[in-house]
PDB file of C-alpha atoms in Angstrom:
ATOM      1  CA  MET A  48      60.428  41.865  58.871  1.00 46.00           C
ATOM      2  CA  LYS A  49      59.564  39.157  56.406  1.00 43.00           C
ATOM      3  CA  ASN A  50      55.876  40.173  56.508  1.00 46.00           C
ATOM      4  CA  MET A  51      56.861  43.781  55.874  1.00 45.00           C
ATOM      5  CA  LYS A  52      58.800  42.756  52.744  1.00 44.00           C
ATOM      6  CA  ILE A  53      55.757  40.833  51.493  1.00 43.00           C
ATOM      7  CA  VAL A  54      53.507  43.869  52.012  1.00 40.00           C
ATOM      8  CA  ILE A  55      55.971  46.156  50.186  1.00 42.00           C
ATOM      9  CA  MET A  56      56.314  43.738  47.293  1.00 44.00           C
ATOM     10  CA  ALA A  57      52.545  43.427  47.023  1.00 45.00           C
ATOM     11  CA  PHE A  58      52.226  47.224  47.011  1.00 42.00           C
ATOM     12  CA  ILE A  59      54.812  47.565  44.237  1.00 41.00           C
ATOM     13  CA  ALA A  60      53.090  44.880  42.198  1.00 43.00           C
ATOM     14  CA  THR A  61      49.748  46.696  42.558  1.00 42.00           C
ATOM     15  CA  LEU A  62      51.294  49.963  41.367  1.00 40.00           C
ATOM     16  CA  GLY A  63      52.771  48.167  38.395  1.00 43.00           C
ATOM     17  CA  LEU A  64      49.414  46.675  37.513  1.00 36.00           C
ATOM     18  CA  LEU A  65      47.708  50.070  37.717  1.00 37.00           C
ATOM     19  CA  SER A  66      50.356  51.728  35.559  1.00 37.00           C
ATOM     20  CA  PHE A  67      49.990  48.918  33.028  1.00 33.00           C
ATOM     21  CA  THR A  68      46.208  49.164  32.753  1.00 35.00           C
ATOM     22  CA  LYS A  69      45.908  52.965  32.839  1.00 35.00           C
ATOM     23  CA  PRO A  70      46.894  53.628  29.191  1.00 33.00           C
ATOM     24  CA  SER A  71      44.249  51.170  28.038  1.00 33.00           C
ATOM     25  CA  HIS A  72      41.621  53.112  30.026  1.00 32.00           C
ATOM     26  CA  ASP A  73      42.825  56.434  28.587  1.00 32.00           C
ATOM     27  CA  ASN A  74      42.703  55.025  25.055  1.00 33.00           C
ATOM     28  CA  THR A  75      39.133  53.915  25.630  1.00 29.00           C
ATOM     29  CA  LEU A  76      38.160  57.405  26.777  1.00 29.00           C
ATOM     30  CA  GLN A  77      39.902  58.907  23.768  1.00 30.00           C
ATOM     31  CA  LYS A  78      38.069  56.585  21.394  1.00 31.00           C
ATOM     32  CA  GLU A  79      34.758  57.401  23.063  1.00 30.00           C
ATOM     33  CA  SER A  80      35.503  61.122  22.731  1.00 31.00           C
ATOM     34  CA  ILE A  81      36.319  60.786  19.042  1.00 30.00           C
ATOM     35  CA  SER A  82      33.326  58.589  18.276  1.00 33.00           C
ATOM     36  CA  SER A  83      30.972  60.951  20.126  1.00 37.00           C
ATOM     37  CA  LYS A  84      31.758  63.736  17.655  1.00 49.00           C
ATOM     38  CA  LYS A  85      28.841  63.893  15.258  1.00 82.00           C
ATOM     39  CA  GLY A  86      28.113  66.038  12.260  1.00 94.00           C
ATOM     40  CA  TYR A  87      29.948  68.746  10.405  1.00 97.00           C
ATOM     41  CA  GLU A  88      31.956  71.602  11.792  1.00 97.00           C
ATOM     42  CA  VAL A  89      32.503  74.917  10.023  1.00 98.00           C
ATOM     43  CA  GLY A  90      35.117  74.353   7.332  1.00 97.00           C
ATOM     44  CA  ASP A  91      34.164  70.723   6.690  1.00 98.00           C
ATOM     45  CA  GLU A  92      33.163  69.464   3.275  1.00 97.00           C
ATOM     46  CA  ALA A  93      29.496  68.485   3.103  1.00 97.00           C
ATOM     47  CA  THR A  94      28.922  65.420   0.955  1.00 91.00           C
ATOM     48  CA  ASP A  95      26.198  65.470  -1.660  1.00 95.00           C
ATOM     49  CA  PHE A  96      22.961  63.499  -1.346  1.00 97.00           C
ATOM     50  CA  LYS A  97      20.088  62.298  -3.462  1.00 97.00           C
ATOM     51  CA  LEU A  98      16.705  62.673  -1.765  1.00 98.00           C
ATOM     52  CA  LYS A  99      13.109  62.579  -2.949  1.00 98.00           C
ATOM     53  CA  ASN A 100      11.389  65.909  -3.426  1.00 98.00           C
ATOM     54  CA  ILE A 101       7.671  66.556  -2.954  1.00 98.00           C
ATOM     55  CA  ASP A 102       7.252  66.370  -6.751  1.00 97.00           C
ATOM     56  CA  GLY A 103       8.549  62.787  -6.711  1.00 97.00           C
ATOM     57  CA  LYS A 104      11.871  63.653  -8.348  1.00 98.00           C
ATOM     58  CA  MET A 105      15.255  62.909  -6.802  1.00 98.00           C
ATOM     59  CA  VAL A 106      17.282  66.012  -5.952  1.00 98.00           C
ATOM     60  CA  SER A 107      21.025  66.450  -5.391  1.00 98.00           C
ATOM     61  CA  LEU A 108      23.134  69.512  -4.728  1.00 98.00           C
ATOM     62  CA  SER A 109      24.997  68.693  -7.929  1.00 96.00           C
ATOM     63  CA  ASP A 110      21.787  69.366  -9.876  1.00 97.00           C
ATOM     64  CA  PHE A 111      22.222  73.096  -9.222  1.00 97.00           C
ATOM     65  CA  LYS A 112      24.989  73.772 -11.718  1.00 95.00           C
ATOM     66  CA  SER A 113      24.941  77.559 -11.401  1.00 96.00           C
ATOM     67  CA  ALA A 114      24.668  77.664  -7.605  1.00 97.00           C
ATOM     68  CA  LYS A 115      27.467  79.313  -5.650  1.00 98.00           C
ATOM     69  CA  GLY A 116      26.323  77.636  -2.457  1.00 98.00           C
ATOM     70  CA  PHE A 117      23.254  76.500  -0.554  1.00 98.00           C
ATOM     71  CA  ILE A 118      21.110  77.292   2.457  1.00 98.00           C
ATOM     72  CA  VAL A 119      20.353  73.769   3.673  1.00 98.00           C
ATOM     73  CA  ILE A 120      17.613  73.792   6.307  1.00 98.00           C
ATOM     74  CA  PHE A 121      16.406  70.740   8.213  1.00 98.00           C
ATOM     75  CA  THR A 122      12.766  71.434   8.990  1.00 98.00           C
ATOM     76  CA  CYS A 123       9.391  69.709   9.155  1.00 98.00           C
ATOM     77  CA  ASN A 124       5.615  70.126   9.208  1.00 97.00           C
ATOM     78  CA  HIS A 125       4.521  69.669  12.796  1.00 97.00           C
ATOM     79  CA  CYS A 126       7.072  71.601  14.875  1.00 98.00           C
ATOM     80  CA  PRO A 127       5.775  74.981  16.165  1.00 98.00           C
ATOM     81  CA  TYR A 128       9.247  76.485  15.735  1.00 98.00           C
ATOM     82  CA  ALA A 129       9.449  75.267  12.133  1.00 98.00           C
ATOM     83  CA  LYS A 130       6.009  76.705  11.407  1.00 98.00           C
ATOM     84  CA  LYS A 131       7.056  80.080  12.829  1.00 97.00           C
ATOM     85  CA  TYR A 132       9.984  80.135  10.401  1.00 98.00           C
ATOM     86  CA  GLU A 133       8.216  78.970   7.215  1.00 98.00           C
ATOM     87  CA  ASP A 134       7.577  82.444   5.827  1.00 98.00           C
ATOM     88  CA  ARG A 135      11.133  83.525   6.639  1.00 98.00           C
ATOM     89  CA  ILE A 136      12.533  80.446   4.903  1.00 98.00           C
ATOM     90  CA  ILE A 137      10.503  81.314   1.808  1.00 98.00           C
ATOM     91  CA  GLU A 138      11.877  84.863   1.937  1.00 98.00           C
ATOM     92  CA  LEU A 139      15.435  83.550   2.239  1.00 98.00           C
ATOM     93  CA  ASP A 140      14.936  81.467  -0.896  1.00 98.00           C
ATOM     94  CA  LYS A 141      13.334  84.313  -2.849  1.00 97.00           C
ATOM     95  CA  LYS A 142      16.103  86.711  -1.843  1.00 98.00           C
ATOM     96  CA  TYR A 143      19.155  84.507  -2.352  1.00 98.00           C
ATOM     97  CA  LYS A 144      18.237  81.931  -5.004  1.00 97.00           C
ATOM     98  CA  ALA A 145      18.797  84.494  -7.778  1.00 96.00           C
ATOM     99  CA  GLN A 146      22.163  85.354  -6.197  1.00 97.00           C
ATOM    100  CA  GLY A 147      23.300  81.743  -6.286  1.00 98.00           C
ATOM    101  CA  TYR A 148      22.306  80.496  -2.820  1.00 98.00           C
ATOM    102  CA  PRO A 149      19.010  78.564  -3.013  1.00 98.00           C
ATOM    103  CA  VAL A 150      17.256  77.048  -0.021  1.00 98.00           C
ATOM    104  CA  ILE A 151      17.209  73.252   0.160  1.00 98.00           C
ATOM    105  CA  ALA A 152      14.776  72.077   2.846  1.00 98.00           C
ATOM    106  CA  ILE A 153      15.027  68.554   4.261  1.00 98.00           C
ATOM    107  CA  ASN A 154      12.550  66.816   6.561  1.00 98.00           C
ATOM    108  CA  PRO A 155      14.621  64.554   8.850  1.00 98.00           C
ATOM    109  CA  ASN A 156      11.765  63.135  10.938  1.00 98.00           C
ATOM    110  CA  ASP A 157      10.495  59.559  10.934  1.00 97.00           C
ATOM    111  CA  PRO A 158       6.771  59.630  10.029  1.00 96.00           C
ATOM    112  CA  ASN A 159       6.112  56.571  12.184  1.00 95.00           C
ATOM    113  CA  VAL A 160       7.162  58.623  15.194  1.00 96.00           C
ATOM    114  CA  GLN A 161       5.467  61.847  14.008  1.00 96.00           C
ATOM    115  CA  PRO A 162       2.703  61.130  11.427  1.00 96.00           C
ATOM    116  CA  GLU A 163       2.288  64.845  10.644  1.00 96.00           C
ATOM    117  CA  ASP A 164       5.691  64.694   8.961  1.00 97.00           C
ATOM    118  CA  GLY A 165       4.735  62.023   6.446  1.00 97.00           C
ATOM    119  CA  TYR A 166       5.476  62.429   2.740  1.00 98.00           C
ATOM    120  CA  GLN A 167       1.887  63.177   1.750  1.00 97.00           C
ATOM    121  CA  GLN A 168       1.623  65.713   4.542  1.00 98.00           C
ATOM    122  CA  MET A 169       4.817  67.362   3.242  1.00 98.00           C
ATOM    123  CA  ILE A 170       3.239  67.731  -0.194  1.00 98.00           C
ATOM    124  CA  GLU A 171       0.123  69.293   1.291  1.00 98.00           C
ATOM    125  CA  ARG A 172       2.074  71.672   3.540  1.00 97.00           C
ATOM    126  CA  ALA A 173       4.316  72.856   0.719  1.00 98.00           C
ATOM    127  CA  LYS A 174       1.295  73.555  -1.470  1.00 97.00           C
ATOM    128  CA  GLN A 175      -0.530  75.331   1.335  1.00 97.00           C
ATOM    129  CA  LYS A 176       2.419  77.604   2.141  1.00 97.00           C
ATOM    130  CA  GLY A 177       3.633  78.038  -1.415  1.00 97.00           C
ATOM    131  CA  PHE A 178       7.138  76.708  -0.906  1.00 98.00           C
ATOM    132  CA  THR A 179       9.477  77.996  -3.607  1.00 97.00           C
ATOM    133  CA  PHE A 180      12.259  75.518  -2.817  1.00 98.00           C
ATOM    134  CA  PRO A 181      12.788  71.741  -2.821  1.00 98.00           C
ATOM    135  CA  TYR A 182      11.310  70.031   0.228  1.00 98.00           C
ATOM    136  CA  LEU A 183      13.102  66.711   0.515  1.00 98.00           C
ATOM    137  CA  VAL A 184      12.446  63.689   2.684  1.00 98.00           C
ATOM    138  CA  ASP A 185      15.385  62.060   4.458  1.00 97.00           C
ATOM    139  CA  GLU A 186      14.190  58.494   3.970  1.00 95.00           C
ATOM    140  CA  GLY A 187      16.080  56.151   6.235  1.00 94.00           C
ATOM    141  CA  GLN A 188      17.334  59.144   8.218  1.00 96.00           C
ATOM    142  CA  LYS A 189      20.832  58.917   6.731  1.00 96.00           C
ATOM    143  CA  ILE A 190      21.563  62.543   5.878  1.00 97.00           C
ATOM    144  CA  TYR A 191      20.683  64.525   8.990  1.00 97.00           C
ATOM    145  CA  PRO A 192      23.221  62.639  11.187  1.00 97.00           C
ATOM    146  CA  GLN A 193      25.965  63.372   8.638  1.00 97.00           C
ATOM    147  CA  TYR A 194      25.245  67.071   8.987  1.00 97.00           C
ATOM    148  CA  GLY A 195      24.715  66.862  12.723  1.00 97.00           C
ATOM    149  CA  ALA A 196      21.243  68.397  12.647  1.00 98.00           C
ATOM    150  CA  THR A 197      19.523  68.095  16.009  1.00 97.00           C
ATOM    151  CA  LYS A 198      16.626  70.526  15.691  1.00 97.00           C
ATOM    152  CA  THR A 199      13.923  71.630  13.301  1.00 98.00           C
ATOM    153  CA  PRO A 200      14.805  74.116  11.969  1.00 98.00           C
ATOM    154  CA  HIS A 201      18.600  73.726  11.791  1.00 98.00           C
ATOM    155  CA  VAL A 202      20.563  75.683   9.169  1.00 98.00           C
ATOM    156  CA  PHE A 203      23.776  74.815   7.296  1.00 98.00           C
ATOM    157  CA  VAL A 204      25.056  77.450   4.885  1.00 98.00           C
ATOM    158  CA  LEU A 205      27.374  75.931   2.277  1.00 98.00           C
ATOM    159  CA  GLN A 206      29.669  77.534  -0.279  1.00 98.00           C
ATOM    160  CA  LYS A 207      31.085  75.905  -3.401  1.00 97.00           C
ATOM    161  CA  GLU A 208      34.868  75.942  -3.317  1.00 96.00           C
ATOM    162  CA  ASN A 209      36.919  73.993  -5.863  1.00 93.00           C
ATOM    163  CA  GLY A 210      34.079  71.589  -6.507  1.00 91.00           C
ATOM    164  CA  LYS A 211      33.382  71.051  -2.812  1.00 96.00           C
ATOM    165  CA  ASN A 212      30.449  72.206  -0.689  1.00 98.00           C
ATOM    166  CA  VAL A 213      32.154  73.751   2.330  1.00 98.00           C
ATOM    167  CA  VAL A 214      30.227  74.471   5.544  1.00 98.00           C
ATOM    168  CA  LYS A 215      30.382  78.180   6.397  1.00 98.00           C
ATOM    169  CA  TYR A 216      27.631  78.579   8.999  1.00 98.00           C
ATOM    170  CA  ILE A 217      25.694  76.262  11.334  1.00 98.00           C
ATOM    171  CA  GLY A 218      22.801  77.103  13.638  1.00 98.00           C
ATOM    172  CA  ALA A 219      19.653  79.196  13.877  1.00 98.00           C
ATOM    173  CA  ILE A 220      18.041  81.349  11.191  1.00 98.00           C
ATOM    174  CA  ASP A 221      17.911  84.385  13.471  1.00 98.00           C
ATOM    175  CA  ASN A 222      17.615  85.290  17.155  1.00 98.00           C
ATOM    176  CA  ASN A 223      13.828  85.447  17.551  1.00 97.00           C
ATOM    177  CA  TYR A 224      11.748  82.479  16.439  1.00 96.00           C
ATOM    178  CA  ASP A 225       8.540  83.865  17.883  1.00 96.00           C
ATOM    179  CA  ASN A 226       8.287  87.246  16.171  1.00 96.00           C
ATOM    180  CA  PRO A 227      10.105  88.234  12.971  1.00 96.00           C
ATOM    181  CA  ASN A 228       9.522  91.901  13.820  1.00 96.00           C
ATOM    182  CA  ASP A 229      11.660  91.547  16.955  1.00 97.00           C
ATOM    183  CA  VAL A 230      14.669  89.973  15.241  1.00 97.00           C
ATOM    184  CA  SER A 231      17.921  91.837  15.860  1.00 97.00           C
ATOM    185  CA  GLU A 232      20.435  89.256  14.595  1.00 98.00           C
ATOM    186  CA  TYR A 233      19.967  87.686  11.145  1.00 98.00           C
ATOM    187  CA  TYR A 234      22.485  84.862  11.398  1.00 98.00           C
ATOM    188  CA  ALA A 235      21.782  82.919   8.192  1.00 98.00           C
ATOM    189  CA  GLN A 236      21.182  86.039   6.128  1.00 98.00           C
ATOM    190  CA  ASP A 237      24.356  87.718   7.392  1.00 98.00           C
ATOM    191  CA  ALA A 238      26.370  84.598   6.572  1.00 98.00           C
ATOM    192  CA  VAL A 239      25.120  84.489   2.979  1.00 98.00           C
ATOM    193  CA  ASN A 240      25.617  88.240   2.532  1.00 98.00           C
ATOM    194  CA  ALA A 241      29.220  87.895   3.648  1.00 98.00           C
ATOM    195  CA  LEU A 242      29.855  85.035   1.216  1.00 98.00           C
ATOM    196  CA  ILE A 243      28.326  86.984  -1.667  1.00 98.00           C
ATOM    197  CA  LYS A 244      30.646  89.907  -0.875  1.00 97.00           C
ATOM    198  CA  GLY A 245      33.637  87.589  -0.617  1.00 97.00           C
ATOM    199  CA  GLU A 246      34.054  88.374   3.061  1.00 97.00           C
ATOM    200  CA  PRO A 247      34.549  85.956   5.975  1.00 96.00           C
ATOM    201  CA  VAL A 248      31.453  85.005   7.957  1.00 98.00           C
ATOM    202  CA  LYS A 249      31.677  86.728  11.347  1.00 97.00           C
ATOM    203  CA  MET A 250      29.203  84.552  13.251  1.00 97.00           C
ATOM    204  CA  THR A 251      29.900  81.010  12.072  1.00 98.00           C
ATOM    205  CA  LYS A 252      27.955  79.029  14.653  1.00 98.00           C
ATOM    206  CA  THR A 253      24.906  79.589  16.866  1.00 98.00           C
ATOM    207  CA  VAL A 254      22.586  77.350  18.847  1.00 97.00           C
ATOM    208  CA  ALA A 255      19.668  76.036  16.796  1.00 97.00           C
ATOM    209  CA  ILE A 256      16.322  76.522  18.536  1.00 95.00           C
ATOM    210  CA  GLY A 257      13.505  74.116  17.679  1.00 97.00           C
ATOM    211  CA  CYS A 258      12.028  70.661  18.128  1.00 97.00           C
ATOM    212  CA  THR A 259      14.242  67.612  18.393  1.00 97.00           C
ATOM    213  CA  VAL A 260      14.578  65.342  15.373  1.00 97.00           C
ATOM    214  CA  LYS A 261      12.120  62.465  15.644  1.00 97.00           C
ATOM    215  CA  VAL A 262      14.223  59.325  15.327  1.00 95.00           C
ATOM    216  CA  LYS A 263      12.977  55.876  14.351  1.00 86.00           C
ATOM    217  CA  LYS A 264      12.652  53.671  17.448  1.00 79.00           C
TER     218      LYS A 264
END
């Protein structure tokens, strides 16, 4: 009988210990879940930046005083997906810059990991393709994680609201990277058109298709 009491007491003590330690474990999981969230969501305010353009000048969103918003695209030189979209990115800029939504292209890749995405190579590529928009280098790779860009290309459509740059769309340019003639959904274009008309964006988020960002090792 005495042994039985000892066993019961030990069992109760074990339950008490488990109930005491469980909240700590749950808190840890909660912290991990919160910390694992990276980048902007639709509706977030995108902070400004100051990055070097291919002409050597520093560029910020605040430089564009008359802009109503921006089509921020993380892209690069070497990625086959990015190359497929270059002409379409130029067309986006030509179409929407005059309406207040210029393209701002940012190369997020570390040139030590992918030499084709070096600064000099950016200058040459922009000249070769006739880029009509700023092509900025994310030196130190500080900006792309803030946005949450994971691919090249990765689009973030912003709208100016009360002095803030609010994220309105995140994702792919359209639904066919391989052939522009087979595109049936123009995600980025539709988002900007809706903003220009003062209408809500119907498709606010899609999956970006492209190469992974090349991170410094």
